[in-house]
Coordinates of C-alpha atoms in Angstrom, one line a residue:
Chain A
M1 CA 135.8 112.5 81.1
K2 CA 136.1 109.3 80.1
L3 CA 139.8 109.7 79.2
G4 CA 139.4 109.7 82.8
L5 CA 138.2 106.8 83.9
G6 CA 140.8 104.9 81.3
A7 CA 143.7 106.9 83.5
V8 CA 142.0 106.0 86.7
A9 CA 142.3 102.3 85.0
V10 CA 145.7 101.5 83.9
G11 CA 147.0 103.6 87.0
S12 CA 144.8 100.7 89.1
L13 CA 146.2 97.6 86.9
A14 CA 149.7 99.1 87.4
M15 CA 149.2 98.9 91.6
V16 CA 148.5 95.7 91.2
L17 CA 150.9 94.3 89.0
V18 CA 153.9 96.5 91.1
A19 CA 152.6 96.1 94.5
P20 CA 153.4 92.3 94.9
W21 CA 157.5 93.1 93.7
F22 CA 158.2 94.7 97.0
G23 CA 157.9 94.0 100.6
T24 CA 160.9 92.4 103.3
V25 CA 162.3 91.7 100.3
S26 CA 162.3 92.6 96.3
I27 CA 161.9 90.6 93.4
D28 CA 162.4 90.3 89.7
G29 CA 158.8 91.4 89.1
W30 CA 158.8 90.4 85.5
K31 CA 160.6 87.5 85.5
A32 CA 158.1 86.3 88.8
W33 CA 155.4 87.5 87.0
A34 CA 156.2 85.4 83.2
E35 CA 157.0 82.5 85.5
W36 CA 153.7 83.0 87.7
I37 CA 151.7 82.8 84.7
G38 CA 153.3 81.0 82.3
S39 CA 155.1 78.1 84.5
P40 CA 153.5 75.6 86.9
S41 CA 154.1 76.1 90.4
A42 CA 156.5 73.2 90.9
E43 CA 159.2 74.6 88.4
W44 CA 158.7 78.3 90.1
S45 CA 161.9 79.9 91.5
Q46 CA 161.8 82.1 94.9
D47 CA 160.7 85.4 93.7
A48 CA 157.4 83.6 91.9
R49 CA 156.9 82.3 95.2
I50 CA 157.0 85.2 96.7
L51 CA 155.4 86.8 94.5
D52 CA 152.4 83.8 94.8
L53 CA 152.1 85.1 97.9
R54 CA 151.8 88.1 98.3
L55 CA 148.8 88.3 95.8
P56 CA 146.1 87.1 97.7
R57 CA 147.0 90.4 100.0
V58 CA 146.9 92.4 97.0
A59 CA 144.1 91.2 95.9
L60 CA 142.3 91.8 99.0
A61 CA 143.2 95.4 99.0
W62 CA 142.3 96.4 95.9
L63 CA 138.7 94.7 96.0
A64 CA 138.5 96.0 99.6
G65 CA 140.2 99.7 99.1
G66 CA 137.6 99.8 95.2
A67 CA 134.3 98.7 97.6
L68 CA 134.7 101.6 100.2
A69 CA 135.5 104.7 97.9
C70 CA 132.8 103.2 95.6
A71 CA 130.2 102.7 98.9
G72 CA 131.3 106.5 100.1
A73 CA 131.2 107.8 96.5
V74 CA 127.5 106.7 96.7
I75 CA 126.7 107.7 100.4
Q76 CA 127.8 110.9 99.9
T77 CA 125.7 111.8 97.5
V78 CA 122.6 110.0 98.6
L79 CA 122.9 111.9 101.8
R80 CA 123.7 115.2 100.2
N81 CA 126.7 115.8 102.2
G82 CA 130.3 115.8 100.9
L83 CA 131.7 114.0 104.5
A84 CA 129.7 111.0 104.8
T85 CA 131.3 108.4 104.4
P86 CA 130.9 104.4 103.9
Y87 CA 130.9 104.2 107.9
T88 CA 127.9 107.4 108.3
L89 CA 125.1 104.7 108.5
G90 CA 126.9 102.8 111.4
V91 CA 127.2 99.7 109.4
A92 CA 130.9 99.5 110.4
S93 CA 130.4 99.7 114.0
A94 CA 127.4 97.7 113.9
G95 CA 130.2 95.1 112.2
S96 CA 132.9 95.9 114.5
F97 CA 130.7 94.8 117.5
G98 CA 129.2 91.0 115.4
A99 CA 133.8 90.5 115.3
F100 CA 133.9 91.8 119.1
L101 CA 131.2 89.3 120.9
V102 CA 133.2 86.4 119.4
L103 CA 136.8 87.6 119.9
A104 CA 135.7 88.9 123.6
F105 CA 134.0 85.6 124.2
P106 CA 135.0 82.4 122.5
S107 CA 132.1 80.1 123.2
L108 CA 130.2 82.1 120.7
A109 CA 132.1 80.8 118.0
W110 CA 129.9 78.9 116.8
F111 CA 131.2 78.4 113.2
G112 CA 135.3 77.9 113.8
A113 CA 137.2 80.6 112.3
Q114 CA 134.8 82.3 110.3
S115 CA 132.4 82.9 113.3
A116 CA 134.0 86.3 113.7
I117 CA 133.2 86.9 110.1
L118 CA 130.3 85.4 110.3
F119 CA 128.8 87.5 113.4
S120 CA 129.8 91.0 111.9
L121 CA 128.2 90.3 108.9
T122 CA 125.2 89.4 111.0
A123 CA 125.3 92.6 112.8
A124 CA 126.1 94.9 109.4
L125 CA 123.7 92.9 107.2
G126 CA 121.1 94.0 110.4
C127 CA 122.0 97.5 110.7
L128 CA 121.6 98.4 107.2
A129 CA 117.8 96.6 107.4
L130 CA 117.5 99.3 110.4
V131 CA 118.8 102.3 108.0
L132 CA 116.0 100.9 105.3
A133 CA 113.6 100.8 107.2
I134 CA 114.5 104.4 108.0
A135 CA 115.0 105.2 104.6
R136 CA 111.5 104.2 104.0
R137 CA 110.1 106.3 106.9
S138 CA 112.5 109.3 106.5
Q139 CA 111.5 111.7 103.3
R140 CA 114.7 114.1 103.7
A141 CA 118.5 113.6 103.1
D142 CA 119.1 114.7 106.5
G143 CA 116.8 112.6 108.7
L144 CA 119.4 109.5 107.7
L145 CA 122.3 111.3 108.0
L146 CA 120.9 111.8 112.2
A147 CA 119.9 108.4 112.1
G148 CA 123.1 107.2 110.8
I149 CA 125.0 109.1 113.4
T150 CA 122.4 107.8 115.9
L151 CA 123.2 103.9 114.9
N152 CA 127.4 104.6 115.1
F153 CA 126.9 105.8 118.4
F154 CA 124.4 102.9 119.2
F155 CA 126.6 100.2 118.2
G156 CA 129.8 101.7 119.1
A157 CA 128.3 102.5 122.5
G158 CA 127.9 98.0 122.3
V159 CA 131.4 97.8 120.9
M160 CA 132.4 99.3 124.1
L161 CA 130.4 97.4 126.3
V162 CA 132.0 94.1 125.0
R163 CA 135.2 95.9 125.6
F164 CA 134.3 96.2 129.1
L165 CA 133.1 93.0 129.8
A166 CA 135.9 90.4 128.0
D167 CA 138.3 89.5 129.5
P168 CA 141.4 91.8 129.2
F169 CA 144.4 89.2 127.8
R170 CA 141.2 89.3 124.7
L171 CA 142.0 93.3 124.7
A172 CA 144.6 92.5 121.8
A173 CA 143.3 90.9 119.6
M174 CA 140.2 93.6 120.2
E175 CA 142.7 96.4 119.2
R176 CA 144.1 94.8 116.4
W177 CA 140.9 94.0 114.5
M178 CA 139.8 97.6 114.7
L179 CA 143.0 99.0 113.3
G180 CA 142.7 96.6 110.1
S181 CA 143.8 94.3 108.3
L182 CA 144.5 93.3 105.1
E183 CA 146.3 89.1 106.1
A184 CA 145.6 86.7 103.9
V185 CA 148.0 84.0 102.6
R186 CA 145.2 82.4 100.5
F187 CA 143.1 83.5 97.6
Q188 CA 140.5 81.8 98.7
A189 CA 140.6 84.2 101.6
A190 CA 141.2 87.3 99.6
L191 CA 138.5 86.4 97.1
A192 CA 136.4 85.7 100.1
P193 CA 134.2 89.3 100.4
A194 CA 134.1 89.4 96.4
P195 CA 130.7 88.4 96.1
W196 CA 129.2 91.2 98.3
V197 CA 131.1 93.4 96.5
F198 CA 130.5 92.6 93.3
A199 CA 126.3 92.5 94.7
G200 CA 126.8 95.7 95.8
L201 CA 128.5 96.9 93.0
A202 CA 126.2 96.0 90.6
L203 CA 123.1 97.2 92.6
V204 CA 124.9 100.9 92.5
L205 CA 125.5 100.6 89.1
T206 CA 122.0 100.2 87.9
Q207 CA 121.4 103.4 90.1
A208 CA 124.4 105.4 88.4
R209 CA 121.9 107.7 86.5
A210 CA 119.6 108.5 88.9
L211 CA 122.0 109.1 91.3
D212 CA 123.2 112.1 88.7
Q213 CA 119.8 113.6 89.0
L214 CA 119.6 112.9 93.0
A215 CA 123.1 115.0 93.3
F216 CA 121.7 117.9 91.4
D217 CA 118.2 118.4 92.9
S218 CA 115.6 115.4 94.4
E219 CA 112.5 117.4 94.1
L220 CA 114.1 118.2 90.1
A221 CA 114.9 114.8 89.9
A222 CA 111.2 113.5 90.6
A223 CA 110.1 116.2 88.4
R224 CA 112.6 114.1 85.8
G225 CA 111.2 110.8 86.5
V226 CA 113.5 109.4 88.9
A227 CA 111.8 107.4 91.4
V228 CA 113.7 109.1 94.2
E229 CA 112.9 106.8 97.5
R230 CA 113.3 103.8 95.7
T231 CA 116.4 105.3 93.8
R232 CA 117.9 106.3 97.6
R233 CA 116.7 102.6 99.3
L234 CA 118.2 100.9 96.5
A235 CA 121.5 102.9 96.3
L236 CA 121.8 102.6 100.1
L237 CA 121.3 98.7 99.6
G238 CA 124.1 98.6 97.4
A239 CA 126.7 100.9 99.5
G240 CA 125.6 99.0 102.4
L241 CA 126.6 95.7 100.8
L242 CA 130.0 96.5 99.8
T243 CA 130.4 98.0 103.3
A244 CA 129.5 95.2 105.0
G245 CA 131.3 92.4 103.2
V246 CA 134.5 94.2 103.4
V247 CA 134.6 95.4 107.2
A248 CA 133.4 92.2 108.0
F249 CA 136.9 90.9 106.6
T250 CA 139.3 93.5 106.8
G251 CA 137.7 95.3 109.8
P252 CA 137.1 99.2 109.4
I253 CA 139.4 100.6 107.2
G254 CA 138.9 104.5 107.4
F255 CA 139.5 107.2 105.2
I256 CA 139.2 105.7 101.8
G257 CA 135.9 105.6 101.6
L258 CA 136.0 110.0 102.6
L259 CA 139.0 110.8 100.7
V260 CA 138.5 108.9 96.8
P261 CA 135.4 110.2 95.5
H262 CA 136.7 113.8 96.2
A263 CA 140.1 112.8 94.6
V264 CA 137.8 111.4 92.0
R265 CA 135.0 114.0 90.9
P266 CA 137.5 117.0 89.4
W267 CA 138.6 114.0 86.8
T268 CA 135.3 112.6 85.9
G269 CA 132.9 115.2 86.9
L270 CA 129.4 113.8 88.2
R271 CA 128.6 111.4 86.4
H272 CA 127.8 108.1 88.6
G273 CA 128.4 106.0 85.7
L274 CA 132.0 107.7 84.9
L275 CA 132.2 108.2 89.1
L276 CA 131.8 104.7 90.7
P277 CA 133.8 102.9 88.7
A278 CA 136.8 105.3 89.1
S279 CA 136.2 105.4 92.8
F280 CA 136.5 101.9 92.6
L281 CA 139.2 101.8 90.4
A282 CA 141.3 105.0 92.4
G283 CA 140.0 103.2 95.4
G284 CA 141.7 99.6 95.4
A285 CA 144.7 101.0 94.1
L286 CA 145.4 103.4 97.0
L287 CA 144.6 101.3 99.6
V288 CA 147.2 98.9 97.5
A289 CA 149.5 101.4 97.8
A290 CA 148.9 101.8 101.5
D291 CA 149.5 98.0 102.3
L292 CA 152.8 98.7 100.2
L293 CA 153.6 101.1 102.6
A294 CA 152.2 99.4 105.8
R295 CA 154.6 96.1 104.8
T296 CA 157.6 98.1 103.4
V297 CA 158.3 100.9 105.8
Q298 CA 161.3 100.4 108.4
V299 CA 160.5 101.9 112.0
G300 CA 164.1 101.6 114.4
G301 CA 165.7 99.6 111.0
R302 CA 163.2 96.4 111.0
H303 CA 159.9 96.2 109.0
S304 CA 157.1 96.4 111.6
E305 CA 154.0 95.5 109.2
I306 CA 152.0 98.9 110.3
P307 CA 148.2 98.3 110.6
V308 CA 147.2 99.3 107.1
G309 CA 144.2 101.6 109.3
I310 CA 146.7 103.8 110.4
V311 CA 148.4 104.5 107.3
T312 CA 145.5 105.7 105.4
A313 CA 144.4 107.8 108.4
L314 CA 148.1 109.3 108.6
I315 CA 148.1 109.4 104.8
G316 CA 144.5 110.3 103.9
G317 CA 144.2 113.3 106.1
P318 CA 146.6 115.4 105.1
V319 CA 145.6 114.8 101.5
F320 CA 142.2 115.7 102.3
L321 CA 142.5 118.6 104.4
A322 CA 144.9 119.8 101.0
L323 CA 142.1 118.7 98.6
L324 CA 139.6 121.6 100.8
L325 CA 142.4 124.2 100.6
R326 CA 143.2 123.6 96.5
R327 CA 139.0 124.0 96.7
R328 CA 139.1 126.7 99.0
S329 CA 141.2 128.9 96.7
Chain B
M1 CA 88.7 114.7 75.4
G2 CA 91.3 115.5 72.2
T3 CA 92.7 118.4 73.7
M4 CA 96.0 119.8 73.1
A5 CA 96.5 120.8 76.5
L6 CA 98.2 120.2 80.1
C7 CA 94.3 119.8 81.8
G8 CA 93.5 119.6 85.2
R9 CA 90.1 119.1 86.3
G10 CA 88.5 119.4 89.6
L11 CA 92.2 119.1 91.4
E12 CA 91.9 118.9 95.2
V13 CA 95.0 118.4 97.1
G14 CA 96.9 118.3 100.4
Y15 CA 99.5 116.9 102.6
Q16 CA 99.0 115.6 106.2
G17 CA 95.9 117.8 107.0
A18 CA 93.1 119.9 104.9
S19 CA 93.0 120.5 101.4
V20 CA 95.6 122.9 99.9
I21 CA 94.2 123.2 97.0
Q22 CA 90.5 122.7 96.6
G23 CA 88.2 122.0 93.1
V24 CA 90.8 124.0 90.7
D25 CA 90.3 123.6 86.9
L26 CA 93.1 124.9 84.7
E27 CA 94.1 124.3 81.2
L28 CA 97.4 125.2 79.4
R29 CA 97.4 125.0 75.7
P30 CA 101.1 124.3 74.0
D31 CA 101.0 128.5 72.7
E32 CA 100.5 130.1 75.4
M33 CA 101.6 131.8 78.4
V34 CA 99.2 131.5 81.5
C35 CA 101.0 134.0 85.1
L36 CA 99.7 131.8 88.3
L37 CA 99.3 135.0 90.9
G38 CA 97.9 134.8 94.6
P39 CA 98.8 135.8 98.3
N40 CA 101.9 133.9 99.7
G41 CA 100.1 130.2 100.9
A42 CA 97.9 130.1 98.5
G43 CA 98.9 127.3 96.8
K44 CA 100.0 128.0 93.8
S45 CA 103.5 126.1 94.4
T46 CA 101.4 122.8 95.3
L47 CA 99.4 123.5 92.3
V48 CA 101.8 123.9 90.1
R49 CA 103.3 120.5 91.6
A50 CA 100.1 119.0 91.2
L51 CA 100.7 119.5 87.1
A52 CA 103.6 118.0 86.9
G53 CA 102.7 114.7 88.2
L54 CA 104.2 115.4 92.3
M55 CA 101.6 115.1 93.9
A56 CA 99.1 112.2 95.3
L57 CA 96.0 113.8 94.3
R58 CA 92.7 113.2 96.7
H59 CA 89.8 114.1 93.6
G60 CA 90.3 115.6 89.9
Q61 CA 92.5 114.3 87.6
V62 CA 95.5 115.2 85.0
H63 CA 94.9 115.0 81.4
L64 CA 98.8 115.4 79.4
E65 CA 96.7 115.7 76.3
D66 CA 94.6 112.7 75.8
T67 CA 96.5 110.2 78.4
P68 CA 95.4 110.8 82.2
L69 CA 98.9 111.3 83.7
S70 CA 99.0 109.0 86.8
E71 CA 99.4 106.5 83.4
L72 CA 102.2 107.6 81.8
S73 CA 105.6 106.4 83.2
P74 CA 108.0 108.7 84.7
A75 CA 110.1 109.1 82.1
A76 CA 107.6 109.9 79.1
R77 CA 106.0 112.4 81.8
A78 CA 109.7 114.1 81.8
R79 CA 109.8 114.2 78.3
R80 CA 106.7 116.5 77.6
I81 CA 106.6 118.3 81.1
G82 CA 109.5 120.4 82.8
F83 CA 109.2 121.4 86.2
L84 CA 111.5 123.9 87.8
P85 CA 111.2 124.2 91.4
Q86 CA 111.4 127.7 93.2
E87 CA 114.6 126.3 95.0
V88 CA 117.3 123.6 93.2
R89 CA 120.3 122.7 95.6
P90 CA 122.8 121.1 94.4
S91 CA 125.1 119.1 96.4
F92 CA 127.8 119.0 95.2
S93 CA 130.0 121.6 92.7
F94 CA 128.2 121.4 88.5
R95 CA 129.8 123.1 86.1
V96 CA 126.9 124.6 84.1
E97 CA 127.1 122.4 81.2
E98 CA 127.1 119.5 83.5
A99 CA 123.6 120.6 84.7
V100 CA 122.4 121.4 82.1
A101 CA 123.2 118.1 80.3
L102 CA 121.7 116.5 82.9
G103 CA 118.3 117.9 81.7
A104 CA 119.0 116.8 78.3
R105 CA 119.7 113.3 79.1
C106 CA 116.3 112.6 81.0
A107 CA 114.7 113.2 77.8
G108 CA 116.1 110.5 76.7
H109 CA 119.5 111.7 74.7
G110 CA 122.8 110.3 76.1
N111 CA 122.7 107.0 76.0
W112 CA 125.8 105.5 78.0
F113 CA 127.4 103.4 75.0
D114 CA 126.0 104.9 71.7
P115 CA 129.0 107.8 71.0
A116 CA 126.1 109.2 68.8
A117 CA 124.1 110.0 72.0
G118 CA 126.8 112.4 73.3
V119 CA 126.8 114.8 70.2
E120 CA 123.0 114.2 70.8
T121 CA 123.2 115.8 74.5
E122 CA 126.2 117.9 72.8
Q123 CA 123.9 119.9 70.8
A124 CA 121.1 119.5 73.0
V125 CA 123.1 121.5 76.0
E126 CA 124.1 123.9 73.5
R127 CA 120.4 125.2 72.3
A128 CA 119.2 125.2 75.1
L129 CA 121.6 127.7 76.3
A130 CA 122.2 129.5 73.7
A131 CA 117.9 129.8 74.4
V132 CA 118.7 131.6 77.4
D133 CA 121.7 133.7 76.0
A134 CA 124.4 131.5 78.4
S135 CA 126.4 129.9 75.8
G136 CA 129.5 131.8 77.5
L137 CA 128.7 130.5 81.1
R138 CA 129.1 127.1 80.0
R139 CA 132.2 126.2 81.8
R140 CA 131.9 128.1 84.5
R141 CA 130.8 126.3 88.0
L142 CA 127.5 127.1 89.3
E143 CA 128.0 128.3 92.4
E144 CA 130.4 131.1 91.4
L145 CA 126.9 132.6 88.9
S146 CA 125.4 135.6 89.4
G147 CA 122.0 135.0 90.7
G148 CA 120.7 136.0 87.7
E149 CA 123.1 134.0 85.7
R150 CA 122.0 131.4 87.4
R151 CA 118.1 131.3 87.2
R152 CA 118.9 131.2 83.2
V153 CA 121.1 128.4 83.8
L154 CA 118.8 126.5 85.4
L155 CA 115.8 127.6 83.0
A156 CA 117.8 126.1 80.2
S157 CA 118.8 122.7 82.4
V158 CA 114.7 122.2 81.8
L159 CA 114.8 123.7 78.4
A160 CA 117.1 121.0 77.9
Q161 CA 114.3 118.4 78.0
E162 CA 112.6 119.8 75.1
P163 CA 109.6 120.0 77.3
R164 CA 105.8 120.8 75.3
Y165 CA 104.8 122.2 78.8
L166 CA 107.2 124.2 81.2
L167 CA 106.0 124.9 84.8
L168 CA 107.9 127.6 87.0
D169 CA 107.9 128.5 90.2
E170 CA 108.5 132.3 91.1
P171 CA 112.1 132.2 87.7
S172 CA 111.8 135.6 88.8
A173 CA 112.5 135.9 92.4
M174 CA 115.9 137.4 93.2
L175 CA 116.2 138.6 89.9
D176 CA 117.1 142.3 89.0
L177 CA 114.0 144.3 86.5
E178 CA 116.3 143.8 83.5
H179 CA 116.9 140.4 84.0
Q180 CA 112.6 139.6 85.4
V181 CA 112.0 142.0 81.6
A182 CA 114.5 139.4 79.9
L183 CA 112.9 136.7 81.3
F184 CA 109.4 136.8 80.7
E185 CA 110.4 138.0 76.9
L186 CA 112.1 134.6 76.5
L187 CA 109.2 132.8 78.0
A188 CA 106.3 134.8 76.1
K189 CA 109.0 134.1 72.8
L190 CA 108.8 129.7 73.6
A191 CA 105.0 130.2 74.3
A192 CA 104.7 131.8 71.0
S193 CA 107.2 128.9 69.2
G194 CA 104.6 126.3 70.8
I195 CA 105.3 125.3 74.3
G196 CA 103.1 126.0 77.5
V197 CA 104.2 128.0 79.6
L198 CA 102.6 128.2 83.3
V199 CA 104.9 130.5 85.7
V200 CA 104.7 131.1 89.1
T201 CA 104.8 134.6 90.0
H202 CA 104.1 137.8 92.4
D203 CA 105.1 140.7 89.8
L204 CA 101.2 141.2 88.7
N205 CA 103.1 144.7 85.9
L206 CA 105.2 141.3 84.3
A207 CA 102.0 139.5 84.3
G208 CA 100.2 142.0 83.0
R209 CA 102.2 142.9 80.4
W210 CA 103.7 139.0 79.0
A211 CA 100.9 136.5 80.1
D212 CA 98.1 135.5 77.8
Q213 CA 96.1 134.5 80.5
I214 CA 96.3 135.8 84.0
V215 CA 94.9 133.2 87.5
L216 CA 94.6 134.3 90.8
L217 CA 94.3 132.0 93.0
K218 CA 93.5 132.6 97.0
E219 CA 93.0 130.2 99.7
G220 CA 93.4 127.1 97.2
R221 CA 91.0 128.5 95.1
I222 CA 90.7 130.4 91.7
L223 CA 88.9 133.4 91.8
S224 CA 89.4 134.8 88.8
R225 CA 91.1 134.0 85.4
G226 CA 91.2 135.8 82.1
R227 CA 93.3 138.4 79.7
P228 CA 95.4 140.8 82.0
G229 CA 92.9 143.6 80.5
E230 CA 89.9 141.5 82.3
V231 CA 91.7 140.5 85.5
L232 CA 94.0 143.4 86.2
V233 CA 90.7 145.4 87.6
R234 CA 90.5 146.9 91.0
E235 CA 87.2 144.5 92.0
Q236 CA 89.3 141.4 90.8
L237 CA 92.5 142.0 92.3
E238 CA 91.3 143.3 95.9
P239 CA 89.9 140.5 97.2
V240 CA 92.6 138.0 96.6
F241 CA 95.2 140.5 97.7
G242 CA 93.0 142.3 100.9
T243 CA 95.0 145.6 99.7
R244 CA 93.7 148.2 97.3
F245 CA 95.0 149.3 94.1
H246 CA 95.5 152.3 92.2
L247 CA 95.6 150.9 88.1
L248 CA 97.7 153.7 85.8
P249 CA 96.5 153.7 82.1
T250 CA 100.0 152.5 80.2
P251 CA 100.2 154.0 76.7
D252 CA 100.9 150.3 75.0
G253 CA 99.1 147.5 77.3
P254 CA 97.8 146.8 80.6
P255 CA 97.4 149.7 82.9
A256 CA 99.9 149.9 85.6
V257 CA 98.2 147.8 89.0
V258 CA 100.9 150.0 91.8
P259 CA 98.9 149.3 95.9
Q260 CA 97.3 152.4 97.3

């Protein structure tokens, strides 16, 4: 089972190495990497410069995909429901609502170009605080699930209200945001979600052993010394940070958080010490691959840069169905 | 103090309103099997959960040997007391060995960074599965097992904690007669090997055949306790269960109890 984690790590690294070789133009990958690592940027060939342009985007995709997949694995365990996703708790809807406020009403852009991101983060973290308050009161996993669905509807309504009130000329930008985007031209922008992602990741990893017991049975877990309520709250906080941190920067990219934990579990088993890192690595690789497809696929004879959220849903849907059907048989 | 036992004194436990358990004293020594019986709603599950340290006590105290249970860390408690709830509902598809390993790891085996600990976990899993005669089920998935196999595996998962006291809430429910007998034989063997076993059951005859002590609980109070021969008499049973019984002599033990 630890071999499974090793294999996923190698695959994930390979995807990050190879993905920037392809795009509207292909480059000589090994040479470009050698120059990018070994030479000062003034001496780079065309290939190395293209590699340098593509890397931030790959880094952002890897970070976002990893965070969403890992958050999905945690949420599925805490809610005891294999159909739960990082978005089940309403955090992403709240994040969209926050971003939409700025996109619809530019007078709210108090912090310049970063305003949409900051509003989105604030709204998502506010929603997370609500979820945690509800978790404190609700003893049962299904109560939390229903609360999450309710919050989703609530912020969904907020999103629709903002769209309704917005100037029609601004709708296109909002529409585009909802489809998810990994555009990042500088490493600074690509790594902006990193503090959120690593804080969330560290938090959920400290709960890995308790989550193992919780996935089996909560009463048995309590008898085995797990502080069940505390574990649930810390795990939700961690998953919420992973989700909020990513959604604010990329928009709500779907399916990674649902699909990846299911795909990884047969390889790693149910030990969260393996499942969570493996989900992160596999999720990162998958979103890098989806973005590669989005960047390179040709529609009507030209490169069209399909929004990556569409690609993940188009690929993820059938793959998830196949996983479900294979398990039945 | 100085007793070698899991010991509840003056226990009062409730949920929101009225107390479910009132003024109960119960002692479980690490070499005996005690069967807890009583009608539905008598408070059997609540009492067992209280002894496992899972309930807030309104009055009284549970002692694990010389230490109040409330002063032990949850992990230290889990290494000494194994509790199997009435129902266990895994939310994902576990292999038998994974389920049993969860018990072994909570006993302190299986530190992630220590390769030797992995071997220890393996050995604890093997011992526990062998104890319940389920070694052959190792690679199977929990949801593929029959009711009896599943119960045995769950018991193995608690045994892998290597507890000194074992608290089981209706472990024989949904088992056929053969597996009920096998389970009680196993529990009696565990008690003989130095583990205190407390079993909630509805079966007076299985309790009579294997228990060292029987405790009858009704409406949160203990109405009767003692050796099977002392408790399985009409004057003790009828007020508890509210029905009339025939007691039929058996060749090698306490009488068989049959409702009239």
